[in-house]
């Protein structure tokens, strides 16, 4: 993947991660907070730091196309997106990272959408 395209992909993944952290961290019960959430219901910054650190280590691996923060069994987790199922690549991605579950999803390649009319 060309360097400019990879830069855009990383930017898109980061924006998606922040959106997901805001949208996915809510429990649906305003009077309760789940573990790892602050007063606003937003994901604790520790999962954001964990996602950034994992992104820095896995994005250089061929086949990894992005990361995000999501929910796994109603708990915050880090998603790692890969282009195709590859057993050797899966062995290089941890099951947990900094105390958070890591969930790997096969998504195919991400491509920027053409917005020209």
Short mmCIF file of N, CA and C in Angstrom, two decimals:
data_model
loop_
_atom_site.label_atom_id
_atom_site.label_comp_id
_atom_site.label_asym_id
_atom_site.label_seq_id
_atom_site.Cartn_x
_atom_site.Cartn_y
_atom_site.Cartn_z
N UNK A 1 0.85 -1.17 0.00
CA UNK A 1 0.00 0.00 0.00
C UNK A 1 0.89 1.23 0.00
N UNK A 2 0.58 2.22 -0.82
CA UNK A 2 1.38 3.43 -0.91
C UNK A 2 1.29 4.23 0.39
N UNK A 3 2.35 4.96 0.69
CA UNK A 3 2.42 5.72 1.95
C UNK A 3 1.26 6.70 2.10
N UNK A 4 0.89 7.52 1.09
CA UNK A 4 -0.24 8.44 1.27
C UNK A 4 -1.55 7.70 1.54
N UNK A 5 -1.78 6.59 0.87
CA UNK A 5 -3.01 5.83 1.08
C UNK A 5 -3.04 5.26 2.49
N UNK A 6 -1.91 4.76 2.98
CA UNK A 6 -1.85 4.23 4.34
C UNK A 6 -2.12 5.33 5.37
N UNK A 7 -1.62 6.55 5.10
CA UNK A 7 -1.88 7.68 6.00
C UNK A 7 -3.36 7.98 6.10
N UNK A 8 -4.03 7.98 4.97
CA UNK A 8 -5.48 8.21 4.97
C UNK A 8 -6.21 7.09 5.70
N UNK A 9 -5.78 5.87 5.49
CA UNK A 9 -6.40 4.73 6.15
C UNK A 9 -6.26 4.83 7.67
N UNK A 10 -5.09 5.20 8.12
CA UNK A 10 -4.87 5.35 9.56
C UNK A 10 -5.74 6.47 10.11
N UNK A 11 -5.83 7.58 9.38
CA UNK A 11 -6.68 8.69 9.82
C UNK A 11 -8.13 8.27 9.91
N UNK A 12 -8.61 7.52 8.93
CA UNK A 12 -9.99 7.06 8.93
C UNK A 12 -10.22 6.12 10.11
N UNK A 13 -9.27 5.24 10.38
CA UNK A 13 -9.40 4.31 11.51
C UNK A 13 -9.43 5.06 12.83
N UNK A 14 -8.61 6.08 12.98
CA UNK A 14 -8.60 6.85 14.22
C UNK A 14 -9.91 7.58 14.43
N UNK A 15 -10.44 8.20 13.38
CA UNK A 15 -11.73 8.88 13.48
C UNK A 15 -12.81 7.87 13.85
N UNK A 16 -12.79 6.71 13.19
CA UNK A 16 -13.76 5.66 13.50
C UNK A 16 -13.62 5.19 14.94
N UNK A 17 -12.41 5.11 15.43
CA UNK A 17 -12.19 4.68 16.80
C UNK A 17 -12.78 5.66 17.80
N UNK A 18 -12.57 6.94 17.57
CA UNK A 18 -13.13 7.93 18.49
C UNK A 18 -14.65 7.93 18.43
N UNK A 19 -15.22 7.76 17.24
CA UNK A 19 -16.67 7.68 17.12
C UNK A 19 -17.18 6.46 17.87
N UNK A 20 -16.52 5.33 17.66
CA UNK A 20 -16.95 4.09 18.29
C UNK A 20 -16.82 4.18 19.81
N UNK A 21 -15.76 4.81 20.27
CA UNK A 21 -15.58 4.96 21.72
C UNK A 21 -16.74 5.74 22.31
N UNK A 22 -17.19 6.78 21.60
CA UNK A 22 -18.30 7.59 22.09
C UNK A 22 -19.62 6.84 21.97
N UNK A 23 -19.84 6.17 20.86
CA UNK A 23 -21.13 5.53 20.61
C UNK A 23 -21.26 4.17 21.29
N UNK A 24 -20.19 3.41 21.37
CA UNK A 24 -20.27 2.03 21.85
C UNK A 24 -20.09 1.90 23.36
N UNK A 25 -19.59 2.90 24.01
CA UNK A 25 -19.28 2.78 25.43
C UNK A 25 -20.50 2.95 26.33
N UNK A 26 -21.60 3.38 25.78
CA UNK A 26 -22.80 3.59 26.60
C UNK A 26 -23.45 2.27 26.98
N UNK A 27 -23.95 2.19 28.19
CA UNK A 27 -24.59 0.96 28.65
C UNK A 27 -26.08 0.99 28.39
N UNK A 28 -26.64 2.15 28.14
CA UNK A 28 -28.08 2.25 27.95
C UNK A 28 -28.82 2.51 29.24
N UNK A 29 -28.12 2.53 30.37
CA UNK A 29 -28.73 2.81 31.66
C UNK A 29 -28.03 4.01 32.26
N UNK A 30 -28.71 5.14 32.27
CA UNK A 30 -28.06 6.39 32.68
C UNK A 30 -27.67 6.41 34.15
N UNK A 31 -28.32 5.60 34.99
CA UNK A 31 -28.01 5.63 36.41
C UNK A 31 -26.85 4.72 36.78
N UNK A 32 -26.39 3.89 35.84
CA UNK A 32 -25.29 2.98 36.12
C UNK A 32 -24.14 3.25 35.19
N UNK A 33 -22.95 2.96 35.69
CA UNK A 33 -21.75 3.06 34.85
C UNK A 33 -21.11 1.70 34.80
N UNK A 34 -20.67 1.28 33.64
CA UNK A 34 -19.93 0.03 33.57
C UNK A 34 -18.47 0.31 33.89
N UNK A 35 -17.75 -0.73 34.26
CA UNK A 35 -16.34 -0.59 34.59
C UNK A 35 -15.60 0.00 33.41
N UNK A 36 -14.71 0.97 33.68
CA UNK A 36 -13.92 1.57 32.62
C UNK A 36 -14.57 2.81 32.02
N UNK A 37 -15.73 3.23 32.57
CA UNK A 37 -16.37 4.42 32.06
C UNK A 37 -16.30 5.53 33.10
N UNK A 38 -16.16 6.75 32.61
CA UNK A 38 -16.15 7.91 33.47
C UNK A 38 -17.56 8.43 33.69
N UNK A 39 -17.67 9.60 34.31
CA UNK A 39 -18.97 10.20 34.62
C UNK A 39 -19.80 10.46 33.37
N UNK A 40 -19.17 10.70 32.23
CA UNK A 40 -19.91 11.04 31.01
C UNK A 40 -20.39 9.82 30.26
N UNK A 41 -20.02 8.60 30.69
CA UNK A 41 -20.38 7.40 29.96
C UNK A 41 -19.41 7.10 28.83
N UNK A 42 -18.38 7.92 28.67
CA UNK A 42 -17.38 7.71 27.62
C UNK A 42 -16.40 6.64 28.07
N UNK A 43 -15.81 5.95 27.12
CA UNK A 43 -14.80 4.94 27.44
C UNK A 43 -13.64 5.61 28.16
N UNK A 44 -13.11 4.92 29.13
CA UNK A 44 -11.95 5.40 29.85
C UNK A 44 -10.81 5.62 28.86
N UNK A 45 -9.98 6.63 29.12
CA UNK A 45 -8.89 6.91 28.19
C UNK A 45 -7.88 5.77 28.14
N UNK A 46 -7.91 4.86 29.12
CA UNK A 46 -6.94 3.76 29.08
C UNK A 46 -7.18 2.84 27.89
N UNK A 47 -8.43 2.64 27.48
CA UNK A 47 -8.66 1.80 26.30
C UNK A 47 -8.21 2.55 25.05
N UNK A 48 -8.33 3.86 25.06
CA UNK A 48 -7.85 4.64 23.91
C UNK A 48 -6.33 4.55 23.82
N UNK A 49 -5.66 4.60 24.96
CA UNK A 49 -4.20 4.47 24.97
C UNK A 49 -3.80 3.06 24.54
N UNK A 50 -4.54 2.06 25.00
CA UNK A 50 -4.24 0.69 24.62
C UNK A 50 -4.44 0.49 23.12
N UNK A 51 -5.52 1.04 22.59
CA UNK A 51 -5.79 0.91 21.16
C UNK A 51 -4.70 1.60 20.34
N UNK A 52 -4.27 2.76 20.78
CA UNK A 52 -3.20 3.47 20.05
C UNK A 52 -1.91 2.66 20.08
N UNK A 53 -1.56 2.12 21.25
CA UNK A 53 -0.32 1.34 21.36
C UNK A 53 -0.40 0.07 20.51
N UNK A 54 -1.55 -0.61 20.53
CA UNK A 54 -1.69 -1.81 19.71
C UNK A 54 -1.66 -1.45 18.23
N UNK A 55 -2.29 -0.36 17.86
CA UNK A 55 -2.27 0.09 16.47
C UNK A 55 -0.84 0.32 16.01
N UNK A 56 -0.06 0.99 16.84
CA UNK A 56 1.34 1.26 16.49
C UNK A 56 2.12 -0.03 16.25
N UNK A 57 1.76 -1.10 16.98
CA UNK A 57 2.53 -2.34 16.83
C UNK A 57 2.00 -3.27 15.73
N UNK A 58 0.71 -3.21 15.41
CA UNK A 58 0.18 -4.18 14.44
C UNK A 58 0.01 -3.62 13.03
N UNK A 59 -0.08 -2.31 12.86
CA UNK A 59 -0.32 -1.76 11.52
C UNK A 59 0.84 -2.02 10.57
N UNK A 60 2.02 -2.30 11.09
CA UNK A 60 3.16 -2.58 10.21
C UNK A 60 3.14 -4.02 9.68
N UNK A 61 2.26 -4.84 10.22
CA UNK A 61 2.18 -6.24 9.79
C UNK A 61 1.36 -6.33 8.50
N UNK A 62 1.89 -6.98 7.47
CA UNK A 62 1.13 -7.13 6.23
C UNK A 62 -0.18 -7.88 6.48
N UNK A 63 -1.26 -7.30 6.00
CA UNK A 63 -2.57 -7.91 6.17
C UNK A 63 -3.44 -7.22 7.19
N UNK A 64 -2.83 -6.44 8.11
CA UNK A 64 -3.63 -5.67 9.08
C UNK A 64 -4.06 -4.38 8.39
N UNK A 65 -5.38 -4.11 8.39
CA UNK A 65 -5.89 -2.93 7.67
C UNK A 65 -6.46 -1.86 8.59
N UNK A 66 -6.60 -2.14 9.89
CA UNK A 66 -7.08 -1.10 10.79
C UNK A 66 -7.37 -1.64 12.18
N UNK A 67 -7.66 -0.71 13.09
CA UNK A 67 -8.06 -1.05 14.45
C UNK A 67 -9.16 -0.10 14.88
N UNK A 68 -9.87 -0.48 15.93
CA UNK A 68 -10.94 0.36 16.47
C UNK A 68 -11.22 -0.07 17.90
N UNK A 69 -12.01 0.73 18.58
CA UNK A 69 -12.52 0.37 19.90
C UNK A 69 -13.97 -0.07 19.69
N UNK A 70 -14.33 -1.19 20.28
CA UNK A 70 -15.69 -1.70 20.12
C UNK A 70 -16.16 -2.38 21.38
N UNK A 71 -17.19 -3.18 21.25
CA UNK A 71 -17.73 -3.95 22.37
C UNK A 71 -17.61 -5.43 22.06
N UNK A 72 -17.18 -6.20 23.05
CA UNK A 72 -17.12 -7.65 22.97
C UNK A 72 -17.82 -8.17 24.22
N UNK A 73 -18.91 -8.88 24.05
CA UNK A 73 -19.68 -9.37 25.21
C UNK A 73 -20.03 -8.22 26.15
N UNK A 74 -20.45 -7.10 25.59
CA UNK A 74 -20.88 -5.90 26.32
C UNK A 74 -19.77 -5.23 27.12
N UNK A 75 -18.52 -5.53 26.82
CA UNK A 75 -17.38 -4.89 27.48
C UNK A 75 -16.51 -4.24 26.41
N UNK A 76 -15.89 -3.10 26.73
CA UNK A 76 -15.01 -2.46 25.74
C UNK A 76 -13.87 -3.39 25.34
N UNK A 77 -13.56 -3.40 24.05
CA UNK A 77 -12.46 -4.22 23.55
C UNK A 77 -11.80 -3.50 22.39
N UNK A 78 -10.69 -4.04 21.94
CA UNK A 78 -9.97 -3.47 20.79
C UNK A 78 -10.20 -4.40 19.61
N UNK A 79 -10.67 -3.84 18.51
CA UNK A 79 -10.89 -4.60 17.28
C UNK A 79 -9.66 -4.43 16.39
N UNK A 80 -9.23 -5.52 15.79
CA UNK A 80 -8.16 -5.48 14.79
C UNK A 80 -8.76 -6.04 13.51
N UNK A 81 -8.69 -5.26 12.44
CA UNK A 81 -9.26 -5.65 11.16
C UNK A 81 -8.14 -6.15 10.25
N UNK A 82 -8.38 -7.33 9.63
CA UNK A 82 -7.39 -7.90 8.73
C UNK A 82 -8.02 -8.12 7.35
N UNK A 83 -7.19 -8.09 6.32
CA UNK A 83 -7.67 -8.19 4.95
C UNK A 83 -8.20 -9.59 4.63
N UNK A 84 -7.52 -10.62 5.12
CA UNK A 84 -7.94 -12.00 4.84
C UNK A 84 -7.45 -12.87 5.99
N UNK A 85 -8.11 -14.00 6.18
CA UNK A 85 -7.72 -14.92 7.25
C UNK A 85 -6.33 -15.49 6.94
N UNK A 86 -5.43 -15.33 7.88
CA UNK A 86 -4.05 -15.77 7.73
C UNK A 86 -3.59 -16.27 9.11
N UNK A 87 -3.42 -17.58 9.23
CA UNK A 87 -3.07 -18.17 10.53
C UNK A 87 -1.77 -17.62 11.10
N UNK A 88 -0.77 -17.36 10.24
CA UNK A 88 0.50 -16.81 10.71
C UNK A 88 0.30 -15.40 11.28
N UNK A 89 -0.53 -14.60 10.62
CA UNK A 89 -0.83 -13.25 11.11
C UNK A 89 -1.60 -13.32 12.42
N UNK A 90 -2.57 -14.21 12.51
CA UNK A 90 -3.37 -14.34 13.74
C UNK A 90 -2.50 -14.68 14.94
N UNK A 91 -1.44 -15.45 14.73
CA UNK A 91 -0.52 -15.80 15.82
C UNK A 91 0.24 -14.58 16.33
N UNK A 92 0.36 -13.53 15.50
CA UNK A 92 1.10 -12.32 15.88
C UNK A 92 0.24 -11.27 16.58
N UNK A 93 -1.06 -11.50 16.65
CA UNK A 93 -1.97 -10.55 17.28
C UNK A 93 -2.39 -11.12 18.63
N UNK A 94 -2.17 -10.38 19.71
CA UNK A 94 -2.47 -10.93 21.04
C UNK A 94 -3.98 -11.09 21.27
N UNK A 95 -4.35 -12.01 22.16
CA UNK A 95 -5.76 -12.19 22.54
C UNK A 95 -6.23 -11.07 23.46
N UNK A 96 -5.31 -10.56 24.29
CA UNK A 96 -5.59 -9.42 25.16
C UNK A 96 -4.41 -8.45 25.06
N UNK A 97 -4.69 -7.18 25.34
CA UNK A 97 -3.65 -6.17 25.29
C UNK A 97 -3.96 -5.13 26.35
N UNK A 98 -3.02 -4.92 27.27
CA UNK A 98 -3.17 -3.96 28.36
C UNK A 98 -4.49 -4.16 29.11
N UNK A 99 -4.87 -5.42 29.27
CA UNK A 99 -6.07 -5.75 30.04
C UNK A 99 -7.37 -5.75 29.25
N UNK A 100 -7.32 -5.47 27.97
CA UNK A 100 -8.53 -5.43 27.14
C UNK A 100 -8.51 -6.61 26.16
N UNK A 101 -9.68 -7.19 25.93
CA UNK A 101 -9.81 -8.27 24.94
C UNK A 101 -9.53 -7.69 23.56
N UNK A 102 -8.87 -8.49 22.72
CA UNK A 102 -8.61 -8.11 21.33
C UNK A 102 -9.44 -9.04 20.45
N UNK A 103 -10.25 -8.47 19.58
CA UNK A 103 -11.11 -9.23 18.68
C UNK A 103 -10.65 -8.97 17.25
N UNK A 104 -10.33 -10.03 16.52
CA UNK A 104 -9.86 -9.90 15.14
C UNK A 104 -11.02 -10.18 14.20
N UNK A 105 -11.21 -9.29 13.22
CA UNK A 105 -12.26 -9.43 12.22
C UNK A 105 -11.68 -9.38 10.83
N UNK A 106 -12.12 -10.29 9.97
CA UNK A 106 -11.71 -10.26 8.57
C UNK A 106 -12.66 -9.32 7.84
N UNK A 107 -12.10 -8.25 7.27
CA UNK A 107 -12.93 -7.23 6.60
C UNK A 107 -12.62 -7.07 5.13
N UNK A 108 -11.50 -7.61 4.68
CA UNK A 108 -11.03 -7.30 3.35
C UNK A 108 -10.26 -5.98 3.40
N UNK A 109 -9.81 -5.53 2.24
CA UNK A 109 -9.08 -4.25 2.17
C UNK A 109 -10.06 -3.09 2.33
N UNK A 110 -9.62 -2.04 2.99
CA UNK A 110 -10.40 -0.81 3.05
C UNK A 110 -9.99 0.05 1.86
N UNK A 111 -10.95 0.68 1.26
CA UNK A 111 -10.67 1.58 0.14
C UNK A 111 -11.41 2.88 0.36
N UNK A 112 -10.76 3.98 0.00
CA UNK A 112 -11.41 5.28 0.09
C UNK A 112 -12.54 5.32 -0.94
N UNK A 113 -13.65 5.87 -0.55
CA UNK A 113 -14.80 5.95 -1.43
C UNK A 113 -14.62 7.12 -2.39
N UNK A 114 -14.92 6.90 -3.64
CA UNK A 114 -14.85 7.97 -4.65
C UNK A 114 -16.06 8.88 -4.46
N UNK A 115 -15.81 10.15 -4.19
CA UNK A 115 -16.91 11.08 -3.95
C UNK A 115 -17.15 12.03 -5.12
N UNK A 116 -16.48 11.79 -6.24
CA UNK A 116 -16.70 12.66 -7.40
C UNK A 116 -18.05 12.32 -8.02
N UNK A 117 -18.78 13.37 -8.44
CA UNK A 117 -20.13 13.14 -9.00
C UNK A 117 -20.10 12.47 -10.36
#
